CSV table of C-alpha atoms and ligand atoms in Angstrom, one decimal:
chain,number,residue,atom,x,y,z
H,1,MET,CA,238.3,114.1,66.5
H,2,THR,CA,239.7,111.2,68.6
H,3,LYS,CA,241.7,112.5,71.6
H,4,ARG,CA,245.2,111.2,72.2
H,5,ALA,CA,246.6,110.7,75.6
H,6,LEU,CA,250.2,110.0,76.6
H,7,ILE,CA,250.7,108.4,80.0
H,8,THR,CA,254.1,108.2,81.6
H,9,GLY,CA,254.3,105.3,84.0
H,10,ILE,CA,251.6,103.3,82.2
H,11,THR,CA,253.0,100.0,83.5
H,12,GLY,CA,252.2,101.0,87.1
H,13,GLN,CA,249.0,100.7,89.1
H,14,ASP,CA,247.5,104.0,88.2
H,15,GLY,CA,248.7,103.9,84.6
H,16,ALA,CA,246.8,100.6,84.0
H,17,PHE,CA,243.5,101.9,85.5
H,18,LEU,CA,243.8,105.2,83.7
H,19,SER,CA,244.5,103.5,80.3
H,20,LYS,CA,241.3,101.4,80.7
H,21,LEU,CA,239.3,104.5,81.6
H,22,LEU,CA,240.6,106.6,78.7
H,23,LEU,CA,240.1,103.7,76.2
H,24,GLU,CA,236.5,103.4,77.4
H,25,LYS,CA,236.1,107.1,76.7
H,26,GLY,CA,237.3,106.7,73.1
H,27,TYR,CA,240.9,108.0,73.5
H,28,GLU,CA,243.8,106.7,71.6
H,29,VAL,CA,246.2,105.8,74.4
H,30,TYR,CA,250.0,105.9,74.3
H,31,GLY,CA,252.0,104.8,77.2
H,32,THR,CA,255.7,105.1,77.9
H,33,CYS,CA,258.1,102.5,79.0
H,34,ARG,CA,261.8,103.0,79.7
H,35,PRO,CA,264.1,102.3,76.7
H,36,ASN,CA,266.3,99.3,77.2
H,37,SER,CA,264.1,97.8,79.9
H,38,SER,CA,261.5,95.1,79.4
H,39,PRO,CA,258.1,96.7,80.3
H,40,ILE,CA,256.1,95.2,83.1
H,41,ASN,CA,252.8,94.5,81.3
H,42,TRP,CA,250.9,92.2,83.8
H,43,ARG,CA,248.6,95.0,85.0
H,44,LEU,CA,247.6,96.1,81.5
H,45,LYS,CA,247.1,92.4,80.6
H,46,GLU,CA,245.0,91.8,83.8
H,47,LEU,CA,242.7,94.7,82.8
H,48,GLY,CA,242.5,93.4,79.2
H,49,VAL,CA,243.9,96.5,77.6
H,50,PHE,CA,247.5,95.6,76.7
H,51,GLU,CA,246.7,95.0,73.0
H,52,GLN,CA,244.9,98.4,72.7
H,53,VAL,CA,247.6,100.7,74.1
H,54,HIS,CA,250.6,101.9,72.0
H,55,MET,CA,253.9,101.6,73.8
H,56,VAL,CA,256.5,104.3,73.2
H,57,PRO,CA,260.0,104.8,74.7
H,58,LEU,CA,260.5,107.5,77.4
H,59,GLU,CA,263.0,108.0,80.2
H,60,LEU,CA,262.3,111.0,82.5
H,61,PHE,CA,266.1,111.4,82.8
H,62,GLU,CA,266.5,112.4,79.2
H,63,TYR,CA,265.3,115.7,77.6
H,64,SER,CA,266.0,114.8,74.0
H,65,ASN,CA,264.2,111.5,74.3
H,66,ILE,CA,261.1,113.1,75.8
H,67,ILE,CA,261.0,115.7,73.1
H,68,LYS,CA,261.2,113.0,70.4
H,69,THR,CA,258.4,111.0,71.9
H,70,VAL,CA,256.1,114.0,72.5
H,71,ASP,CA,256.8,115.2,69.0
H,72,THR,CA,256.0,111.8,67.5
H,73,VAL,CA,252.8,111.1,69.5
H,74,ARG,CA,251.4,114.6,69.4
H,75,PRO,CA,249.2,114.1,72.4
H,76,ASP,CA,246.3,116.3,73.5
H,77,GLU,CA,246.8,115.4,77.1
H,78,ILE,CA,249.9,114.1,79.1
H,79,TYR,CA,249.4,112.3,82.4
H,80,ASN,CA,252.7,112.2,84.3
H,81,LEU,CA,252.5,109.2,86.5
H,82,GLY,CA,256.1,108.0,86.0
H,83,ALA,CA,258.1,108.3,89.2
H,84,GLN,CA,260.4,106.5,91.6
H,85,SER,CA,257.3,106.0,93.7
H,86,PHE,CA,258.5,103.9,96.7
H,87,VAL,CA,259.0,106.3,99.6
H,88,SER,CA,261.4,104.0,101.6
H,89,SER,CA,263.7,103.6,98.5
H,90,SER,CA,264.0,107.3,98.3
H,91,PHE,CA,266.1,107.3,101.4
H,92,ASP,CA,268.5,104.9,99.7
H,93,GLN,CA,268.4,106.6,96.3
H,94,PRO,CA,267.8,110.3,97.1
H,95,ILE,CA,269.6,111.7,94.0
H,96,TYR,CA,268.1,109.3,91.6
H,97,THR,CA,264.6,109.9,93.1
H,98,SER,CA,265.1,113.7,92.7
H,99,GLU,CA,266.3,113.4,89.1
H,100,VAL,CA,263.2,111.5,88.1
H,101,ASN,CA,260.5,112.9,90.4
H,102,ALA,CA,261.6,116.6,90.4
H,103,ILE,CA,263.7,117.4,87.4
H,104,GLY,CA,261.9,114.8,85.2
H,105,VAL,CA,258.7,116.9,85.6
H,106,LEU,CA,260.6,120.1,84.7
H,107,ARG,CA,261.9,118.3,81.5
H,108,LEU,CA,258.3,117.4,80.6
H,109,LEU,CA,257.0,120.9,81.1
H,110,GLU,CA,259.9,122.3,79.1
H,111,VAL,CA,259.0,119.9,76.3
H,112,ILE,CA,255.3,121.0,76.4
H,113,ARG,CA,256.3,124.7,76.3
H,114,ASN,CA,258.6,124.1,73.4
H,115,VAL,CA,256.7,121.6,71.3
H,116,ASN,CA,253.0,122.5,71.9
H,117,SER,CA,251.8,124.7,74.8
H,118,ASP,CA,248.2,123.6,74.2
H,119,ILE,CA,248.9,120.1,75.5
H,120,LYS,CA,247.0,119.6,78.8
H,121,PHE,CA,249.2,118.3,81.6
H,122,TYR,CA,248.5,116.3,84.8
H,123,GLN,CA,251.1,116.0,87.5
H,124,ALA,CA,250.8,113.2,90.1
H,125,SER,CA,251.3,115.0,93.4
H,126,THR,CA,250.9,113.3,96.7
H,127,SER,CA,249.6,113.5,100.2
H,128,GLU,CA,253.2,112.7,101.3
H,129,LEU,CA,253.7,116.5,100.7
H,130,TYR,CA,251.9,117.1,104.0
H,131,GLY,CA,254.3,114.8,105.9
H,132,LYS,CA,254.3,116.2,109.5
H,133,ALA,CA,250.8,117.6,109.0
H,134,GLN,CA,250.3,121.2,110.0
H,135,GLU,CA,246.5,120.9,110.3
H,136,SER,CA,243.8,118.3,109.9
H,137,PRO,CA,242.2,117.5,107.6
H,138,GLN,CA,244.6,118.7,104.9
H,139,THR,CA,243.3,120.9,102.1
H,140,GLU,CA,244.9,122.4,99.0
H,141,ASN,CA,246.0,125.3,101.2
H,142,THR,CA,247.6,123.3,104.0
H,143,ARG,CA,251.3,124.1,104.4
H,144,PHE,CA,253.6,121.2,103.1
H,145,TYR,CA,256.1,119.6,105.5
H,146,PRO,CA,257.6,116.7,103.4
H,147,ARG,CA,259.4,113.9,105.4
H,148,SER,CA,261.3,112.0,102.7
H,149,PRO,CA,263.5,112.6,99.7
H,150,TYR,CA,260.5,111.3,97.7
H,151,SER,CA,258.1,114.0,98.9
H,152,VAL,CA,260.7,116.8,98.8
H,153,ALA,CA,261.2,116.0,95.1
H,154,LYS,CA,257.4,115.8,94.6
H,155,GLN,CA,257.1,119.3,96.3
H,156,PHE,CA,259.4,120.7,93.6
H,157,ALA,CA,257.4,119.0,90.9
H,158,HIS,CA,254.1,120.4,92.4
H,159,SER,CA,255.5,123.9,92.5
H,160,ILE,CA,257.1,123.9,89.1
H,161,THR,CA,253.8,122.7,87.6
H,162,ILE,CA,252.0,125.7,89.1
H,163,ASN,CA,254.8,128.0,88.1
H,164,TYR,CA,254.7,126.9,84.4
H,165,ARG,CA,250.9,127.3,84.4
H,166,GLU,CA,251.2,130.9,85.7
H,167,ALA,CA,254.3,131.9,83.7
H,168,TYR,CA,253.5,130.2,80.3
H,169,ASN,CA,249.7,129.9,80.6
H,170,LEU,CA,249.8,126.1,80.4
H,171,HIS,CA,246.8,124.0,81.2
H,172,ALA,CA,248.7,122.2,84.0
H,173,SER,CA,247.0,120.6,87.0
H,174,ALA,CA,248.2,118.7,90.0
H,175,GLY,CA,246.2,116.1,91.9
H,176,ILE,CA,247.3,115.8,95.5
H,177,LEU,CA,246.2,112.1,95.8
H,178,PHE,CA,246.1,110.5,99.1
H,179,ASN,CA,247.1,106.8,99.3
H,180,HIS,CA,245.2,104.7,96.8
H,181,GLU,CA,245.6,101.0,96.6
H,182,SER,CA,244.2,98.0,94.6
H,183,GLU,CA,244.7,94.5,93.6
H,184,LEU,CA,247.2,95.9,91.0
H,185,ARG,CA,249.4,97.6,93.7
H,186,GLY,CA,253.1,96.4,93.7
H,187,THR,CA,254.0,94.0,96.5
H,188,GLU,CA,256.7,96.3,97.7
H,189,PHE,CA,254.0,98.7,99.0
H,190,VAL,CA,252.8,97.8,102.5
H,191,THR,CA,249.1,97.2,101.8
H,192,ARG,CA,249.7,94.7,99.1
H,193,LYS,CA,252.6,93.2,101.0
H,194,ILE,CA,250.1,92.5,103.7
H,195,THR,CA,247.4,90.9,101.5
H,196,SER,CA,249.8,88.9,99.4
H,197,SER,CA,251.8,87.7,102.4
H,198,LEU,CA,248.8,86.7,104.5
H,199,ALA,CA,247.4,84.8,101.5
H,200,MET,CA,250.8,82.9,101.1
H,201,ILE,CA,250.9,82.1,104.9
H,202,TRP,CA,247.3,80.7,104.6
H,203,HIS,CA,248.4,78.5,101.7
H,204,ASN,CA,251.6,77.4,103.5
H,205,LYS,CA,253.9,79.3,101.1
H,206,LEU,CA,255.3,81.7,103.7
H,207,ASP,CA,255.9,81.5,107.5
H,208,VAL,CA,255.7,85.0,108.8
H,209,LEU,CA,254.9,88.6,107.7
H,210,GLU,CA,257.3,91.2,108.9
H,211,LEU,CA,256.2,94.8,109.2
H,212,GLY,CA,257.4,98.2,110.4
H,213,ASN,CA,255.2,100.8,112.1
H,214,ILE,CA,251.6,99.5,112.1
H,215,ASN,CA,250.2,102.5,114.0
H,216,ILE,CA,250.5,105.0,111.1
H,217,GLU,CA,247.2,106.4,109.9
H,218,ARG,CA,246.4,107.0,106.3
H,219,ASP,CA,243.4,108.0,104.2
H,220,TRP,CA,243.1,105.0,101.8
H,221,GLY,CA,241.0,104.9,98.7
H,222,TYR,CA,240.6,102.6,95.6
H,223,ALA,CA,242.9,103.5,92.7
H,224,LYS,CA,240.2,102.9,90.1
H,225,ASP,CA,238.2,105.8,91.6
H,226,TYR,CA,241.2,108.0,91.8
H,227,VAL,CA,242.2,107.9,88.1
H,228,CYS,CA,238.7,109.3,87.2
H,229,ALA,CA,239.7,112.4,89.2
H,230,MET,CA,242.9,112.8,87.1
H,231,TRP,CA,240.8,112.8,83.9
H,232,LYS,CA,238.2,115.2,85.3
H,233,MET,CA,241.0,117.7,86.1
H,234,LEU,CA,242.1,117.9,82.5
H,235,GLN,CA,238.5,118.4,81.3
H,236,GLN,CA,238.1,121.6,83.4
H,237,LYS,CA,238.2,125.0,81.7
H,238,VAL,CA,240.5,126.2,84.5
H,239,PRO,CA,243.4,124.0,85.7
H,240,GLY,CA,244.3,123.8,89.4
H,241,GLU,CA,245.3,121.7,92.4
H,242,PHE,CA,242.9,119.2,93.9
H,243,VAL,CA,243.0,117.0,97.0
H,244,ILE,CA,241.7,113.6,96.2
H,245,ALA,CA,240.9,111.6,99.3
H,246,THR,CA,238.1,109.8,101.1
H,247,GLY,CA,238.1,112.2,104.1
H,248,LYS,CA,238.5,109.2,106.5
H,249,SER,CA,241.7,107.8,108.1
H,250,HIS,CA,242.4,104.3,109.3
H,251,THR,CA,245.5,102.7,111.0
H,252,LEU,CA,247.6,100.1,109.3
H,253,ARG,CA,246.5,97.8,112.2
H,254,GLU,CA,242.9,98.1,111.0
H,255,PHE,CA,244.0,97.2,107.5
H,256,ILE,CA,245.8,94.1,108.8
H,257,SER,CA,242.8,93.1,110.9
H,258,ILE,CA,240.3,93.3,108.0
H,259,ALA,CA,242.7,91.5,105.6
H,260,ALA,CA,243.3,88.7,108.1
H,261,ASP,CA,239.6,88.3,108.7
H,262,THR,CA,238.9,88.1,105.0
H,263,ILE,CA,241.5,85.4,104.5
H,264,GLY,CA,240.2,83.4,107.5
H,265,PHE,CA,242.8,84.1,110.2
H,266,LYS,CA,241.8,84.9,113.9
H,267,LEU,CA,244.6,87.1,115.2
H,268,GLU,CA,245.7,87.6,118.7
H,269,TRP,CA,248.3,90.4,119.4
H,270,SER,CA,250.9,90.4,122.2
H,271,GLY,CA,253.9,92.5,123.2
H,272,GLU,CA,254.7,96.1,122.6
H,273,GLY,CA,256.7,98.3,120.1
H,274,THR,CA,259.2,96.4,118.2
H,275,ASP,CA,258.5,93.3,120.3
H,276,GLU,CA,254.9,93.2,119.2
H,277,PHE,CA,253.6,90.1,117.3
H,278,ALA,CA,250.4,88.4,116.3
H,279,ILE,CA,249.6,84.7,116.5
H,280,GLU,CA,246.9,82.7,114.7
H,281,LYS,CA,244.6,81.7,117.6
H,282,SER,CA,243.8,78.2,116.5
H,283,THR,CA,247.4,77.1,115.9
H,284,GLY,CA,249.3,79.4,118.3
H,285,LYS,CA,251.7,80.1,115.4
H,286,LYS,CA,253.4,83.5,115.2
H,287,ILE,CA,252.4,84.8,111.7
H,288,ILE,CA,253.1,88.6,112.0
H,289,LYS,CA,256.0,90.3,113.7
H,290,ILE,CA,257.5,93.8,113.9
H,291,ASN,CA,260.9,94.4,112.5
H,292,GLU,CA,262.7,97.7,113.1
H,293,LYS,CA,264.3,97.5,109.6
H,294,TYR,CA,261.0,98.4,108.1
H,295,PHE,CA,260.6,101.7,110.0
H,296,ARG,CA,261.2,104.9,107.9
H,297,LEU,CA,263.9,107.3,109.1
H,298,THR,CA,261.4,110.0,109.2
H,299,ASP,CA,257.7,109.0,108.9
H,300,VAL,CA,254.3,110.5,108.4
H,301,ASP,CA,252.1,109.6,111.4
H,302,ARG,CA,248.6,110.6,110.5
H,303,ILE,CA,247.2,112.2,107.3
H,304,VAL,CA,243.6,112.6,106.2
H,305,GLY,CA,242.4,114.7,103.2
H,306,ASP,CA,239.5,117.0,102.7
H,307,PRO,CA,238.2,116.4,99.2
H,308,LYS,CA,235.6,119.2,99.4
H,309,ASN,CA,237.1,121.1,96.4
H,310,ALA,CA,237.1,118.0,94.2
H,311,ASN,CA,233.5,117.1,95.3
H,312,GLU,CA,232.3,120.6,94.3
H,313,VAL,CA,234.4,121.5,91.2
H,314,LEU,CA,235.1,118.1,89.7
H,315,LYS,CA,231.9,116.4,91.0
H,316,TRP,CA,234.2,113.6,92.1
H,317,LYS,CA,233.5,111.2,95.0
H,318,PRO,CA,235.0,107.9,96.0
H,319,THR,CA,232.7,104.9,95.5
H,320,VAL,CA,234.7,102.1,97.3
H,321,THR,CA,234.9,102.2,101.2
H,322,PHE,CA,238.0,101.2,103.1
H,323,GLU,CA,236.5,97.9,104.2
H,324,GLU,CA,235.5,97.1,100.5
H,325,LEU,CA,239.0,98.0,99.3
H,326,VAL,CA,240.7,95.7,101.8
H,327,HIS,CA,238.3,92.9,100.9
H,328,ILE,CA,239.0,93.3,97.2
H,329,MET,CA,242.8,93.1,97.7
H,330,ALA,CA,242.7,90.2,100.2
H,331,LYS,CA,240.2,88.1,98.2
H,332,THR,CA,242.1,88.7,95.0
H,333,ASP,CA,245.5,87.6,96.5
H,334,TYR,CA,243.8,84.6,98.2
H,335,ASP,CA,242.6,83.4,94.8
H,336,ARG,CA,245.9,84.2,93.1
H,337,VAL,CA,247.9,82.1,95.6
H,338,LYS,CA,245.3,79.3,95.6
H,339,ASN,CA,245.4,79.1,91.8
H,340,ASP,CA,249.2,79.3,91.7
H,341,LYS,CA,249.2,82.6,89.8
H,342,LEU,CA,252.4,84.5,89.9
H,343,LEU,CA,252.4,87.2,92.6
H,344,ILE,CA,254.2,90.3,91.4
N,1,LIG,P1,253.8,102.6,90.4
N,1,LIG,O1,255.0,102.4,91.3
N,1,LIG,O2,252.8,101.5,90.3
N,1,LIG,O3,254.2,103.1,88.9
N,1,LIG,C1,255.3,103.9,88.7
N,1,LIG,C2,255.6,104.0,87.2
N,1,LIG,O4,256.6,105.0,87.0
N,1,LIG,C3,256.0,102.7,86.6
N,1,LIG,O5,255.3,102.6,85.4
N,1,LIG,C4,257.5,102.9,86.3
N,1,LIG,O6,257.9,102.2,85.2
N,1,LIG,C5,257.5,104.4,86.0
N,1,LIG,N1,258.9,105.0,86.1
N,1,LIG,C6,259.7,104.8,87.1
N,1,LIG,N2,260.9,105.5,86.9
N,1,LIG,C7,260.8,106.1,85.7
N,1,LIG,C8,261.6,106.8,84.8
N,1,LIG,N3,262.9,107.1,85.2
N,1,LIG,N4,261.2,107.3,83.6
N,1,LIG,C9,259.9,107.0,83.2
N,1,LIG,N5,259.0,106.2,84.0
N,1,LIG,C10,259.5,105.8,85.2
N,1,LIG,O7,253.0,103.9,91.0
N,1,LIG,P2,251.5,104.3,91.0
N,1,LIG,O8,250.8,103.9,89.8
N,1,LIG,O9,250.9,103.8,92.3
N,1,LIG,O10,251.5,105.9,91.1
N,1,LIG,C11,251.5,106.7,90.0
N,1,LIG,C12,252.0,108.1,90.4
N,1,LIG,O11,251.2,108.6,91.4
N,1,LIG,C13,253.5,108.1,90.9
N,1,LIG,O12,254.1,109.3,90.4
N,1,LIG,C14,253.3,108.1,92.4
N,1,LIG,O13,254.4,108.7,93.0
N,1,LIG,C15,252.1,109.0,92.5
N,1,LIG,N6,251.2,108.8,93.7
N,1,LIG,C16,250.8,107.5,94.0
N,1,LIG,C17,250.0,107.3,95.2
N,1,LIG,C18,249.5,106.0,95.5
N,1,LIG,O14,249.0,105.8,96.7
N,1,LIG,N7,249.5,105.0,94.6
N,1,LIG,C19,249.6,108.5,96.0
N,1,LIG,C20,250.0,109.8,95.5
N,1,LIG,C21,250.8,109.9,94.4
N,1,LIG,P3,258.7,100.8,85.3
N,1,LIG,O15,257.6,99.8,85.1
N,1,LIG,O16,259.7,100.8,84.1
N,1,LIG,O17,259.3,100.7,86.6
C-alpha cells in the first residue's frame, strides 16, 4: 500500500528536499501551510515537485486545527519540520518562538496519541541544543546547554518527544541535526546571506555585506543529505535520537573565503573585532564589514557533531563536503543574480 507522509514546514528548505525524496520513494506527500497566509512555494517549484504534493492547512498554535488535518490526511508518518527557525529572531520573539517550537510539538504528539498512536513521528531537533558545548565532539549523550530562546524551546520539544515515546509507546524519533545549508536556504540565514550578497556585489546590485561574528565554528553539511537521515530514522524498528553531522567544523571566515573565491573576488582583510573589514584587492573597495548589530546576545562559539551512531545504525553518511557545499551555494546565487532571477 502507498505510504502517506505529512510534512509540517514543507515550504522551508528541508521540507522541499524531503518532499522530493519521499515522492521518489513512492510516498503520497501532504505538506502543511499556515491557514490565511500565502504559501512560499518557490523551493518546491525549483525542485519540480510543487504539482505533486498536496497542500493542507496547519498552524502549530492551534490544537483543533492539527487534529482536523491529521484526521483528514491519515498519515503513516509525520515529519515535524515547522518552526520559527531563525535563532536571532527568537530573542525578539521568545514567547511566539516557544509557542510554536515547544508547545506546538506537544500539540502534535497529543494529536497522534488521540487520533492514531501508530503514526511514526520525526522531530527536528538541533545542534543549537549543545550551545555552550560541554564536550567535543557532541554525541547523543552530551549535556545540553542551550543559548537562545530558540534552542530552549527545542530542548522542551526534544524531551517531550522522548517522554511520549516512553510513556505512550509511540514510534517517535528526534534528529539532532547540525547546521545544514543549500541553495534553497532562506537569505535571512548567514550562509545564504553571504552567497547571495557576494553575488549581488559582483553584479553591482549591492555595495557591501555586513556581518556579525565571523569567528564562530560550525559543522556544516548539505541539506539534501540530511533529509535522507530523517527518513531512515522512521524506517527503524526502534525509534531513537541521532546526531546528524559531518564530524568536521569550519569557521564562518572559511565559508566567506571559499564563497568569495568561487564568485571571483580576491579578498584582503584588515582591522580587528568590530572594526574588521575586507576589501576587493583589485579595486580597493570595501565589500565586507562587521556590524555589532548582527552579534547574538548569547552565541554558540564552536560545535562539531559525532555522527557515529547514525553511521552505524542508520547507515547514513554525508556525501557533500564543506567546500562542495559552499561552491554549490555561491555558484547558484551567482547564476541567479546574473539571470535576474528573484533572490528570496
Ligand atoms: P525553514 O526556516 O526553511 O522552514 C521552516 C518552516 O516552518 C516553514 O515552512 C514555515 O512556514 C514553517 N512554520 C513556521 N512557523 C510555523 C507555524 N506556526 N505553524 C506551522 N508551520 C510553521 O527551516 P529549515 O527547513 O531549515 O529547517 C527545518 C526544521 O529543522 C526547523 O524546525 C528547524 O528549526 C530545524 N533545524 C534546522 C537546521 C538547519 O541547519 N537548517 C538545523 C537543525 C534543526 P512558512 O513558509 O509559512 O513560514
